[in-house]
Amino acid sequence: MVDFNKPCIVGKEYEYIADSIREAHISGDGKYSKLCHSLLEKELGVKRVLTTPSCSHALEMTALLLDIKPGDEVIIPDFTFVSTVNAFVLRGATPVFIDIRPDTLNMDETRLEELITEKTRAIVPVHYAGIACEMDTIMSIANRHGIPVVEDNAHGLFGKYKNRWLGTIGCMATQSFHETKNFTCGEGGAILINDPALIEKAEIIREKGTNRSRFFRGQVDKYTWVSVGSSYLLSDILAGFLYAQLEVWQEIQAKRKWIWQTYHSELAAWAKSKGVVTPSVPEGIDPSWHIYYLLLPDLEQRQAMITHLKDAGVNSVFHYLPLHLSEKGREYGGKPGDMPVTESVSDRLVRLPLYYDMGELEMEQVLNAVTSF
Ligand SMILES: *Cc1c(COP(=O)(O)O)cnc(C)c1O
């Protein structure tokens, strides 16, 4: 069987884990955490990067940083992972779901302004599959209303929007290093802070609500509880694993790009003949090559494709169910038909295997399996 995903080992993971243990600093913010922070700050030009135990935790930090309170509204795409919405619901916010564009499967920016009310406290675009949202429009609407934008960039690390790195456009962004993502340490994440006014507050929230970071910098002579917070640090053992991948990020991305582009060119004619839609990348956008998907004409054909691929030894998977129709999402009044694009895409989408260790034989098996459908 060709797996849908395999976490990759690219080289120095074991060496750095062993070194982190020898350094005798295996809790957060040790040698490898700092290396991850500075690598991402330098490569992306972000003011402050802090590793977290997951992207879900990083999203929770953004909700705390924005002082999200009961009754606040947060605009979130209907087609995303539950963590995007949970982070804000945990603070008592009401999610306001927005439908997606049929081409990029990202937040439909033409519907954004009509959803803004005097209670809107954040807009959370998700760069689905690592293809950027229409950020110029989203930022100009957000800025006009004075609403902060948090990029859920779980898919998009090292993708670009008009020559700007994804994750550097909103006031904050979040990354995932879960084993299903391009770069991994099993479970892990990061918060990217672009607004300097949020940096110190982020350090405090992440260190259990204490000013420990200032203490370590010698700015105060003892550290104490200064505000609400939690423990949002990544163990340095995991940071060692992650650093081994981040230091060769170009190599990982180049391989994924090759697989993605091979699928795209090899499947173009077949897709056209079958009425299957493949990903579209608007002008000026560089994807992060996170997901390669197909949109089948309907649910029946999508299910048939998954079964057909399985019979040919290929594991493929569908993706998000519409949040507004989920058991929890219905509490906010969601009904079938409210989000027609998400509802349709959710029924029709299938993701093909895409991971760093994929060889030519496996790719050929996938391509033969798909085109014999
Ligand atoms: C994977 C993912 C998350 C959650 O990441 P974790 O690191 O597993 O918490 C959040 N948002 C999106 C869009 C994701 O794909």
mmCIF file of C-alpha atoms and ligand atoms in Angstrom:
data_model
loop_
_atom_site.group_PDB
_atom_site.id
_atom_site.type_symbol
_atom_site.label_atom_id
_atom_site.label_comp_id
_atom_site.label_asym_id
_atom_site.label_seq_id
_atom_site.Cartn_x
_atom_site.Cartn_y
_atom_site.Cartn_z
ATOM 1 C CA MET A 1 0.000 0.000 0.000
ATOM 2 C CA VAL A 2 1.138 3.561 -0.683
ATOM 3 C CA ASP A 3 0.559 5.490 2.552
ATOM 4 C CA PHE A 4 -1.281 8.776 2.509
ATOM 5 C CA ASN A 5 1.381 10.313 4.742
ATOM 6 C CA LYS A 6 4.624 9.252 6.400
ATOM 7 C CA PRO A 7 6.449 11.474 8.864
ATOM 8 C CA CYS A 8 9.939 12.051 7.497
ATOM 9 C CA ILE A 9 13.357 11.699 9.080
ATOM 10 C CA VAL A 10 15.662 13.916 7.068
ATOM 11 C CA GLY A 11 18.993 13.466 8.837
ATOM 12 C CA LYS A 12 20.044 14.850 12.165
ATOM 13 C CA GLU A 13 16.898 14.259 14.270
ATOM 14 C CA TYR A 14 18.474 11.541 16.494
ATOM 15 C CA GLU A 15 21.727 13.471 16.851
ATOM 16 C CA TYR A 16 19.977 16.639 18.019
ATOM 17 C CA ILE A 17 17.694 14.763 20.413
ATOM 18 C CA ALA A 18 20.738 13.090 21.978
ATOM 19 C CA ASP A 19 22.534 16.432 22.150
ATOM 20 C CA SER A 20 19.568 18.108 23.790
ATOM 21 C CA ILE A 21 19.585 15.381 26.468
ATOM 22 C CA ARG A 22 23.346 15.822 26.968
ATOM 23 C CA GLU A 23 22.877 19.575 27.305
ATOM 24 C CA ALA A 24 20.641 18.719 30.291
ATOM 25 C CA HIS A 25 18.014 21.259 29.270
ATOM 26 C CA ILE A 26 15.104 19.218 28.008
ATOM 27 C CA SER A 27 12.285 21.554 29.077
ATOM 28 C CA GLY A 28 11.246 24.494 26.898
ATOM 29 C CA ASP A 29 13.419 27.292 25.521
ATOM 30 C CA GLY A 30 16.669 25.317 25.598
ATOM 31 C CA LYS A 31 19.312 25.257 22.882
ATOM 32 C CA TYR A 32 17.148 23.755 20.120
ATOM 33 C CA SER A 33 14.039 25.813 20.864
ATOM 34 C CA LYS A 34 16.185 28.922 20.515
ATOM 35 C CA LEU A 35 17.670 27.610 17.265
ATOM 36 C CA CYS A 36 14.151 27.009 15.892
ATOM 37 C CA HIS A 37 13.034 30.485 16.985
ATOM 38 C CA SER A 38 15.978 32.275 15.415
ATOM 39 C CA LEU A 39 15.881 30.221 12.205
ATOM 40 C CA LEU A 40 12.225 31.056 11.614
ATOM 41 C CA GLU A 41 12.680 34.709 12.653
ATOM 42 C CA LYS A 42 15.579 35.062 10.208
ATOM 43 C CA GLU A 43 14.108 33.127 7.275
ATOM 44 C CA LEU A 44 10.687 34.773 7.494
ATOM 45 C CA GLY A 45 11.694 38.167 8.863
ATOM 46 C CA VAL A 46 9.270 37.794 11.799
ATOM 47 C CA LYS A 47 9.838 39.913 14.910
ATOM 48 C CA ARG A 48 9.310 37.065 17.379
ATOM 49 C CA VAL A 49 8.720 33.332 16.977
ATOM 50 C CA LEU A 50 7.926 31.107 19.964
ATOM 51 C CA THR A 51 7.552 27.336 19.701
ATOM 52 C CA THR A 52 4.461 25.806 21.327
ATOM 53 C CA PRO A 53 3.253 22.244 22.011
ATOM 54 C CA SER A 54 0.933 22.443 18.958
ATOM 55 C CA CYS A 55 -0.778 24.804 16.553
ATOM 56 C CA SER A 56 -3.918 24.422 18.685
ATOM 57 C CA HIS A 57 -1.981 25.850 21.645
ATOM 58 C CA ALA A 58 -0.586 28.668 19.498
ATOM 59 C CA LEU A 59 -4.147 29.525 18.426
ATOM 60 C CA GLU A 60 -5.247 29.548 22.075
ATOM 61 C CA MET A 61 -2.423 31.984 22.779
ATOM 62 C CA THR A 62 -3.677 34.310 20.034
ATOM 63 C CA ALA A 63 -7.157 34.313 21.610
ATOM 64 C CA LEU A 64 -5.629 35.189 25.013
ATOM 65 C CA LEU A 65 -3.419 37.851 23.431
ATOM 66 C CA LEU A 66 -6.426 39.502 21.798
ATOM 67 C CA ASP A 67 -8.374 39.378 25.107
ATOM 68 C CA ILE A 68 -11.223 37.482 23.471
ATOM 69 C CA LYS A 69 -14.225 37.497 25.825
ATOM 70 C CA PRO A 70 -17.688 35.925 25.974
ATOM 71 C CA GLY A 71 -19.935 37.503 23.368
ATOM 72 C CA ASP A 72 -17.100 38.513 21.054
ATOM 73 C CA GLU A 73 -17.410 37.369 17.450
ATOM 74 C CA VAL A 74 -14.610 35.827 15.437
ATOM 75 C CA ILE A 75 -14.838 35.243 11.679
ATOM 76 C CA ILE A 76 -13.535 31.796 10.724
ATOM 77 C CA PRO A 77 -13.746 29.814 7.486
ATOM 78 C CA ASP A 78 -16.348 27.035 7.587
ATOM 79 C CA PHE A 79 -13.810 24.752 5.909
ATOM 80 C CA THR A 80 -11.014 24.340 8.471
ATOM 81 C CA PHE A 81 -9.780 22.162 11.304
ATOM 82 C CA VAL A 82 -11.683 22.336 14.600
ATOM 83 C CA SER A 83 -8.707 23.910 16.409
ATOM 84 C CA THR A 84 -9.116 27.165 14.491
ATOM 85 C CA VAL A 85 -12.538 27.625 16.056
ATOM 86 C CA ASN A 86 -11.972 25.903 19.435
ATOM 87 C CA ALA A 87 -9.260 28.356 20.436
ATOM 88 C CA PHE A 88 -11.780 31.209 20.386
ATOM 89 C CA VAL A 89 -14.788 29.242 21.653
ATOM 90 C CA LEU A 90 -12.664 28.310 24.700
ATOM 91 C CA ARG A 91 -12.666 32.027 25.579
ATOM 92 C CA GLY A 92 -16.419 32.242 25.144
ATOM 93 C CA ALA A 93 -16.439 33.764 21.665
ATOM 94 C CA THR A 94 -19.160 33.130 19.096
ATOM 95 C CA PRO A 95 -17.764 31.796 15.827
ATOM 96 C CA VAL A 96 -19.113 33.433 12.688
ATOM 97 C CA PHE A 97 -18.464 31.059 9.805
ATOM 98 C CA ILE A 98 -17.643 32.337 6.352
ATOM 99 C CA ASP A 99 -17.984 30.287 3.177
ATOM 100 C CA ILE A 100 -14.988 29.593 0.940
ATOM 101 C CA ARG A 101 -14.033 30.415 -2.626
ATOM 102 C CA PRO A 102 -14.584 27.569 -5.092
ATOM 103 C CA ASP A 103 -11.116 28.054 -6.655
ATOM 104 C CA THR A 104 -8.666 28.287 -3.717
ATOM 105 C CA LEU A 105 -10.992 26.852 -1.033
ATOM 106 C CA ASN A 106 -10.000 29.819 1.140
ATOM 107 C CA MET A 107 -12.191 32.314 3.009
ATOM 108 C CA ASP A 108 -14.346 34.130 0.418
ATOM 109 C CA GLU A 109 -13.131 37.685 0.954
ATOM 110 C CA THR A 110 -16.064 39.108 -1.057
ATOM 111 C CA ARG A 111 -18.393 38.021 1.784
ATOM 112 C CA LEU A 112 -16.192 39.253 4.620
ATOM 113 C CA GLU A 113 -17.425 42.782 5.087
ATOM 114 C CA GLU A 114 -21.113 41.805 5.404
ATOM 115 C CA LEU A 115 -20.237 39.533 8.376
ATOM 116 C CA ILE A 116 -18.516 42.261 10.396
ATOM 117 C CA THR A 117 -20.495 43.657 13.331
ATOM 118 C CA GLU A 118 -19.584 45.871 16.267
ATOM 119 C CA LYS A 119 -18.778 42.653 18.160
ATOM 120 C CA THR A 120 -16.200 41.307 15.669
ATOM 121 C CA ARG A 121 -12.843 40.958 17.451
ATOM 122 C CA ALA A 122 -10.770 38.870 15.041
ATOM 123 C CA ILE A 123 -10.629 37.496 11.488
ATOM 124 C CA VAL A 124 -8.822 34.170 11.079
ATOM 125 C CA PRO A 125 -7.908 33.269 7.495
ATOM 126 C CA VAL A 126 -6.591 29.741 6.843
ATOM 127 C CA HIS A 127 -4.280 29.295 3.843
ATOM 128 C CA TYR A 128 -5.832 26.002 2.743
ATOM 129 C CA ALA A 129 -3.376 23.483 1.286
ATOM 130 C CA GLY A 130 -0.709 26.186 1.572
ATOM 131 C CA ILE A 131 -2.236 28.407 -1.140
ATOM 132 C CA ALA A 132 -2.611 31.962 0.141
ATOM 133 C CA CYS A 133 -5.893 33.692 0.904
ATOM 134 C CA GLU A 134 -6.574 36.995 -0.907
ATOM 135 C CA MET A 135 -4.691 38.860 1.833
ATOM 136 C CA ASP A 136 -4.676 42.389 0.341
ATOM 137 C CA THR A 137 -8.474 42.475 0.370
ATOM 138 C CA ILE A 138 -8.760 40.782 3.775
ATOM 139 C CA MET A 139 -6.212 43.162 5.350
ATOM 140 C CA SER A 140 -7.772 46.271 3.878
ATOM 141 C CA ILE A 141 -11.255 45.326 5.157
ATOM 142 C CA ALA A 142 -9.805 44.380 8.569
ATOM 143 C CA ASN A 143 -7.783 47.586 8.821
ATOM 144 C CA ARG A 144 -10.751 49.727 7.824
ATOM 145 C CA HIS A 145 -12.702 48.240 10.756
ATOM 146 C CA GLY A 146 -9.726 48.046 13.132
ATOM 147 C CA ILE A 147 -10.024 44.262 13.492
ATOM 148 C CA PRO A 148 -6.901 42.122 14.069
ATOM 149 C CA VAL A 149 -6.109 39.333 11.593
ATOM 150 C CA VAL A 150 -4.618 36.040 12.833
ATOM 151 C CA GLU A 151 -3.333 33.749 10.068
ATOM 152 C CA ASP A 152 -3.860 30.052 10.801
ATOM 153 C CA ASN A 153 -0.794 29.103 8.781
ATOM 154 C CA ALA A 154 -0.756 25.407 9.753
ATOM 155 C CA HIS A 155 -0.543 24.500 6.047
ATOM 156 C CA GLY A 156 1.367 27.435 4.701
ATOM 157 C CA LEU A 157 4.884 27.645 6.139
ATOM 158 C CA PHE A 158 7.282 28.934 3.411
ATOM 159 C CA GLY A 159 4.439 29.665 1.010
ATOM 160 C CA LYS A 160 4.160 33.240 -0.298
ATOM 161 C CA TYR A 161 1.548 35.848 -1.126
ATOM 162 C CA LYS A 162 2.881 38.485 -3.528
ATOM 163 C CA ASN A 163 6.445 37.945 -2.339
ATOM 164 C CA ARG A 164 5.522 38.033 1.338
ATOM 165 C CA TRP A 165 5.878 34.919 3.462
ATOM 166 C CA LEU A 166 2.595 33.494 4.710
ATOM 167 C CA GLY A 167 2.395 34.087 8.438
ATOM 168 C CA THR A 168 3.968 37.544 8.216
ATOM 169 C CA ILE A 169 0.887 39.495 7.072
ATOM 170 C CA GLY A 170 -1.575 39.432 10.014
ATOM 171 C CA CYS A 171 -0.665 40.682 13.503
ATOM 172 C CA MET A 172 0.036 37.050 14.431
ATOM 173 C CA ALA A 173 0.141 33.631 12.801
ATOM 174 C CA THR A 174 0.259 30.038 13.989
ATOM 175 C CA GLN A 175 2.182 27.007 12.695
ATOM 176 C CA SER A 176 1.711 23.276 13.178
ATOM 177 C CA PHE A 177 4.479 20.688 13.378
ATOM 178 C CA HIS A 178 2.093 17.758 13.757
ATOM 179 C CA GLU A 179 3.239 14.631 11.927
ATOM 180 C CA THR A 180 0.813 15.325 9.067
ATOM 181 C CA LYS A 181 2.422 18.690 8.242
ATOM 182 C CA ASN A 182 5.414 19.509 5.968
ATOM 183 C CA PHE A 183 7.817 19.845 8.931
ATOM 184 C CA THR A 184 7.253 17.875 12.079
ATOM 185 C CA CYS A 185 8.363 16.835 15.526
ATOM 186 C CA GLY A 186 5.344 14.594 16.167
ATOM 187 C CA GLU A 187 3.316 17.204 18.014
ATOM 188 C CA GLY A 188 4.448 20.814 17.919
ATOM 189 C CA GLY A 189 3.641 24.318 16.831
ATOM 190 C CA ALA A 190 4.708 27.944 16.897
ATOM 191 C CA ILE A 191 3.264 31.406 17.210
ATOM 192 C CA LEU A 192 4.627 34.088 14.869
ATOM 193 C CA ILE A 193 4.265 37.589 16.276
ATOM 194 C CA ASN A 194 4.399 40.431 13.780
ATOM 195 C CA ASP A 195 2.997 43.181 16.003
ATOM 196 C CA PRO A 196 5.792 44.170 18.424
ATOM 197 C CA ALA A 197 3.213 45.390 20.967
ATOM 198 C CA LEU A 198 2.181 41.742 21.526
ATOM 199 C CA ILE A 199 5.633 40.216 22.095
ATOM 200 C CA GLU A 200 6.072 40.737 25.816
ATOM 201 C CA LYS A 201 2.464 39.770 26.539
ATOM 202 C CA ALA A 202 2.988 36.568 24.521
ATOM 203 C CA GLU A 203 6.093 35.677 26.520
ATOM 204 C CA ILE A 204 4.139 36.161 29.759
ATOM 205 C CA ILE A 205 1.108 34.108 28.667
ATOM 206 C CA ARG A 206 3.395 31.305 27.469
ATOM 207 C CA GLU A 207 5.341 31.224 30.767
ATOM 208 C CA LYS A 208 2.357 30.550 33.059
ATOM 209 C CA GLY A 209 1.501 34.232 33.370
ATOM 210 C CA THR A 210 4.896 35.134 34.817
ATOM 211 C CA ASN A 211 7.577 37.591 33.731
ATOM 212 C CA ARG A 212 10.156 34.785 33.620
ATOM 213 C CA SER A 213 11.475 35.866 30.208
ATOM 214 C CA ARG A 214 12.309 39.334 31.549
ATOM 215 C CA PHE A 215 14.011 37.685 34.536
ATOM 216 C CA PHE A 216 16.201 35.563 32.234
ATOM 217 C CA ARG A 217 17.147 38.682 30.273
ATOM 218 C CA GLY A 218 18.163 40.369 33.549
ATOM 219 C CA GLN A 219 15.441 43.021 33.216
ATOM 220 C CA VAL A 220 13.911 42.199 36.636
ATOM 221 C CA ASP A 221 15.633 40.627 39.666
ATOM 222 C CA LYS A 222 12.907 38.111 40.446
ATOM 223 C CA TYR A 223 10.011 36.696 38.529
ATOM 224 C CA THR A 224 6.431 36.605 39.622
ATOM 225 C CA TRP A 225 2.847 36.080 38.534
ATOM 226 C CA VAL A 226 1.844 39.122 36.502
ATOM 227 C CA SER A 227 -1.176 38.027 34.460
ATOM 228 C CA VAL A 228 -3.286 35.120 33.257
ATOM 229 C CA GLY A 229 -1.312 32.493 31.378
ATOM 230 C CA SER A 230 -0.555 28.833 30.908
ATOM 231 C CA SER A 231 2.330 26.569 29.891
ATOM 232 C CA TYR A 232 2.747 26.815 26.132
ATOM 233 C CA LEU A 233 6.369 25.703 25.670
ATOM 234 C CA LEU A 234 7.673 22.909 23.435
ATOM 235 C CA SER A 235 10.079 20.426 25.062
ATOM 236 C CA ASP A 236 13.639 20.951 23.822
ATOM 237 C CA ILE A 237 13.846 17.258 22.877
ATOM 238 C CA LEU A 238 11.093 17.832 20.331
ATOM 239 C CA ALA A 239 12.650 21.127 19.295
ATOM 240 C CA GLY A 240 15.817 19.141 18.454
ATOM 241 C CA PHE A 241 13.784 16.899 16.150
ATOM 242 C CA LEU A 242 12.130 19.938 14.589
ATOM 243 C CA TYR A 243 15.366 21.872 14.096
ATOM 244 C CA ALA A 244 16.819 18.967 12.080
ATOM 245 C CA GLN A 245 13.925 19.453 9.640
ATOM 246 C CA LEU A 246 13.814 23.251 9.622
ATOM 247 C CA GLU A 247 17.525 23.559 8.828
ATOM 248 C CA VAL A 248 16.919 21.651 5.573
ATOM 249 C CA TRP A 249 13.566 23.267 4.814
ATOM 250 C CA GLN A 250 14.473 24.092 1.200
ATOM 251 C CA GLU A 251 15.224 20.426 0.513
ATOM 252 C CA ILE A 252 11.911 19.278 2.003
ATOM 253 C CA GLN A 253 9.954 21.910 0.089
ATOM 254 C CA ALA A 254 11.748 21.152 -3.190
ATOM 255 C CA LYS A 255 10.810 17.479 -2.924
ATOM 256 C CA ARG A 256 7.175 18.264 -2.099
ATOM 257 C CA LYS A 257 7.037 20.797 -4.918
ATOM 258 C CA TRP A 258 8.286 18.167 -7.366
ATOM 259 C CA ILE A 259 5.626 15.658 -6.266
ATOM 260 C CA TRP A 260 2.856 18.306 -6.363
ATOM 261 C CA GLN A 261 3.868 19.578 -9.809
ATOM 262 C CA THR A 262 4.245 16.062 -11.209
ATOM 263 C CA TYR A 263 0.711 15.207 -10.050
ATOM 264 C CA HIS A 264 -0.536 18.477 -11.510
ATOM 265 C CA SER A 265 0.957 18.016 -14.974
ATOM 266 C CA GLU A 266 0.408 14.256 -15.227
ATOM 267 C CA LEU A 267 -3.244 14.489 -14.161
ATOM 268 C CA ALA A 268 -4.267 17.590 -16.125
ATOM 269 C CA ALA A 269 -5.621 15.850 -19.242
ATOM 270 C CA TRP A 270 -7.307 13.055 -17.275
ATOM 271 C CA ALA A 271 -8.951 15.570 -14.904
ATOM 272 C CA LYS A 272 -10.282 17.636 -17.801
ATOM 273 C CA SER A 273 -11.807 14.599 -19.500
ATOM 274 C CA LYS A 274 -13.534 13.485 -16.272
ATOM 275 C CA GLY A 275 -14.792 16.857 -15.060
ATOM 276 C CA VAL A 276 -12.416 16.667 -12.079
ATOM 277 C CA VAL A 277 -11.095 19.950 -10.680
ATOM 278 C CA THR A 278 -7.451 20.221 -9.584
ATOM 279 C CA PRO A 279 -5.932 22.940 -7.343
ATOM 280 C CA SER A 280 -5.674 26.414 -8.818
ATOM 281 C CA VAL A 281 -2.941 28.803 -7.830
ATOM 282 C CA PRO A 282 -3.768 32.484 -8.449
ATOM 283 C CA GLU A 283 -1.171 34.892 -9.952
ATOM 284 C CA GLY A 284 1.463 36.025 -7.488
ATOM 285 C CA ILE A 285 1.033 33.111 -5.093
ATOM 286 C CA ASP A 286 3.703 30.522 -4.267
ATOM 287 C CA PRO A 287 2.159 27.480 -2.571
ATOM 288 C CA SER A 288 3.802 25.622 0.295
ATOM 289 C CA TRP A 289 3.020 22.316 -1.452
ATOM 290 C CA HIS A 290 1.164 20.978 1.581
ATOM 291 C CA ILE A 291 -1.791 19.170 -0.047
ATOM 292 C CA TYR A 292 -2.593 17.871 -3.521
ATOM 293 C CA TYR A 293 -6.316 17.390 -3.892
ATOM 294 C CA LEU A 294 -8.885 16.453 -6.535
ATOM 295 C CA LEU A 295 -12.495 17.673 -6.590
ATOM 296 C CA LEU A 296 -14.702 14.946 -8.045
ATOM 297 C CA PRO A 297 -18.060 15.862 -9.612
ATOM 298 C CA ASP A 298 -20.088 14.606 -6.620
ATOM 299 C CA LEU A 299 -20.014 12.682 -3.330
ATOM 300 C CA GLU A 300 -20.742 9.322 -4.953
ATOM 301 C CA GLN A 301 -17.827 9.643 -7.351
ATOM 302 C CA ARG A 302 -15.531 10.870 -4.568
ATOM 303 C CA GLN A 303 -16.357 7.795 -2.473
ATOM 304 C CA ALA A 304 -15.909 5.589 -5.539
ATOM 305 C CA MET A 305 -12.496 7.185 -6.170
ATOM 306 C CA ILE A 306 -11.334 6.494 -2.599
ATOM 307 C CA THR A 307 -12.428 2.855 -2.930
ATOM 308 C CA HIS A 308 -10.877 2.557 -6.405
ATOM 309 C CA LEU A 309 -7.556 3.918 -5.114
ATOM 310 C CA LYS A 310 -7.621 1.591 -2.116
ATOM 311 C CA ASP A 311 -8.153 -1.388 -4.452
ATOM 312 C CA ALA A 312 -5.108 -0.200 -6.413
ATOM 313 C CA GLY A 313 -3.030 -0.064 -3.203
ATOM 314 C CA VAL A 314 -3.232 3.699 -2.633
ATOM 315 C CA ASN A 315 -4.485 5.324 0.564
ATOM 316 C CA SER A 316 -6.264 8.613 -0.015
ATOM 317 C CA VAL A 317 -8.412 10.669 2.346
ATOM 318 C CA PHE A 318 -11.132 13.290 2.287
ATOM 319 C CA HIS A 319 -10.882 16.391 4.473
ATOM 320 C CA TYR A 320 -12.838 18.817 6.656
ATOM 321 C CA LEU A 321 -16.568 18.505 7.200
ATOM 322 C CA PRO A 322 -18.436 21.837 7.215
ATOM 323 C CA LEU A 323 -18.060 23.265 10.728
ATOM 324 C CA HIS A 324 -21.507 24.890 10.715
ATOM 325 C CA LEU A 325 -23.125 21.436 10.265
ATOM 326 C CA SER A 326 -21.058 19.661 12.927
ATOM 327 C CA GLU A 327 -22.678 18.642 16.207
ATOM 328 C CA LYS A 328 -21.051 21.585 18.015
ATOM 329 C CA GLY A 329 -21.320 23.980 15.070
ATOM 330 C CA ARG A 330 -25.109 23.603 14.910
ATOM 331 C CA GLU A 331 -25.309 25.275 18.327
ATOM 332 C CA TYR A 332 -24.539 28.509 16.470
ATOM 333 C CA GLY A 333 -27.533 28.066 14.184
ATOM 334 C CA GLY A 334 -25.931 26.358 11.187
ATOM 335 C CA LYS A 335 -28.285 24.788 8.633
ATOM 336 C CA PRO A 336 -27.711 22.805 5.431
ATOM 337 C CA GLY A 337 -27.442 25.182 2.505
ATOM 338 C CA ASP A 338 -25.924 28.063 4.538
ATOM 339 C CA MET A 339 -22.428 27.499 3.148
ATOM 340 C CA PRO A 340 -22.970 26.015 -0.317
ATOM 341 C CA VAL A 341 -19.336 26.032 -1.453
ATOM 342 C CA THR A 342 -17.980 24.398 1.719
ATOM 343 C CA GLU A 343 -20.782 21.833 1.679
ATOM 344 C CA SER A 344 -20.057 20.906 -1.929
ATOM 345 C CA VAL A 345 -16.238 20.886 -1.598
ATOM 346 C CA SER A 346 -16.380 18.824 1.564
ATOM 347 C CA ASP A 347 -18.348 16.126 -0.307
ATOM 348 C CA ARG A 348 -16.132 16.143 -3.394
ATOM 349 C CA LEU A 349 -12.547 16.527 -2.172
ATOM 350 C CA VAL A 350 -9.956 13.759 -1.988
ATOM 351 C CA ARG A 351 -6.306 14.217 -1.010
ATOM 352 C CA LEU A 352 -3.563 12.186 -2.707
ATOM 353 C CA PRO A 353 -0.484 10.805 -0.911
ATOM 354 C CA LEU A 354 2.186 13.497 -0.557
ATOM 355 C CA TYR A 355 5.189 13.069 1.719
ATOM 356 C CA TYR A 356 8.928 13.686 1.610
ATOM 357 C CA ASP A 357 9.988 10.032 1.327
ATOM 358 C CA MET A 358 7.788 9.280 -1.690
ATOM 359 C CA GLY A 359 9.686 7.603 -4.487
ATOM 360 C CA GLU A 360 9.050 7.534 -8.222
ATOM 361 C CA LEU A 361 7.548 4.039 -8.004
ATOM 362 C CA GLU A 362 4.990 5.139 -5.445
ATOM 363 C CA MET A 363 4.125 8.216 -7.486
ATOM 364 C CA GLU A 364 3.673 6.109 -10.574
ATOM 365 C CA GLN A 365 1.381 3.788 -8.648
ATOM 366 C CA VAL A 366 -0.720 6.781 -7.522
ATOM 367 C CA LEU A 367 -0.860 8.259 -11.028
ATOM 368 C CA ASN A 368 -1.822 4.938 -12.637
ATOM 369 C CA ALA A 369 -4.458 4.351 -9.993
ATOM 370 C CA VAL A 370 -6.022 7.798 -10.434
ATOM 371 C CA THR A 371 -6.009 7.786 -14.227
ATOM 372 C CA SER A 372 -7.553 4.326 -14.400
ATOM 373 C CA PHE A 373 -10.643 5.680 -12.574
HETATM 374 C C1 LIG B 1 -3.237 20.755 11.694
HETATM 375 C C2 LIG B 1 -4.035 21.998 11.829
HETATM 376 C C3 LIG B 1 -4.233 22.647 13.060
HETATM 377 C C4 LIG B 1 -3.849 22.043 14.368
HETATM 378 O O1 LIG B 1 -2.530 21.695 14.463
HETATM 379 P P1 LIG B 1 -2.006 20.912 15.758
HETATM 380 O O2 LIG B 1 -0.534 21.215 15.710
HETATM 381 O O3 LIG B 1 -2.311 19.475 15.538
HETATM 382 O O4 LIG B 1 -2.661 21.488 16.948
HETATM 383 C C5 LIG B 1 -4.889 23.858 13.080
HETATM 384 N N1 LIG B 1 -5.353 24.420 11.960
HETATM 385 C C6 LIG B 1 -5.210 23.828 10.760
HETATM 386 C C7 LIG B 1 -5.745 24.512 9.546
HETATM 387 C C8 LIG B 1 -4.568 22.589 10.661
HETATM 388 O O5 LIG B 1 -4.468 21.983 9.480
#
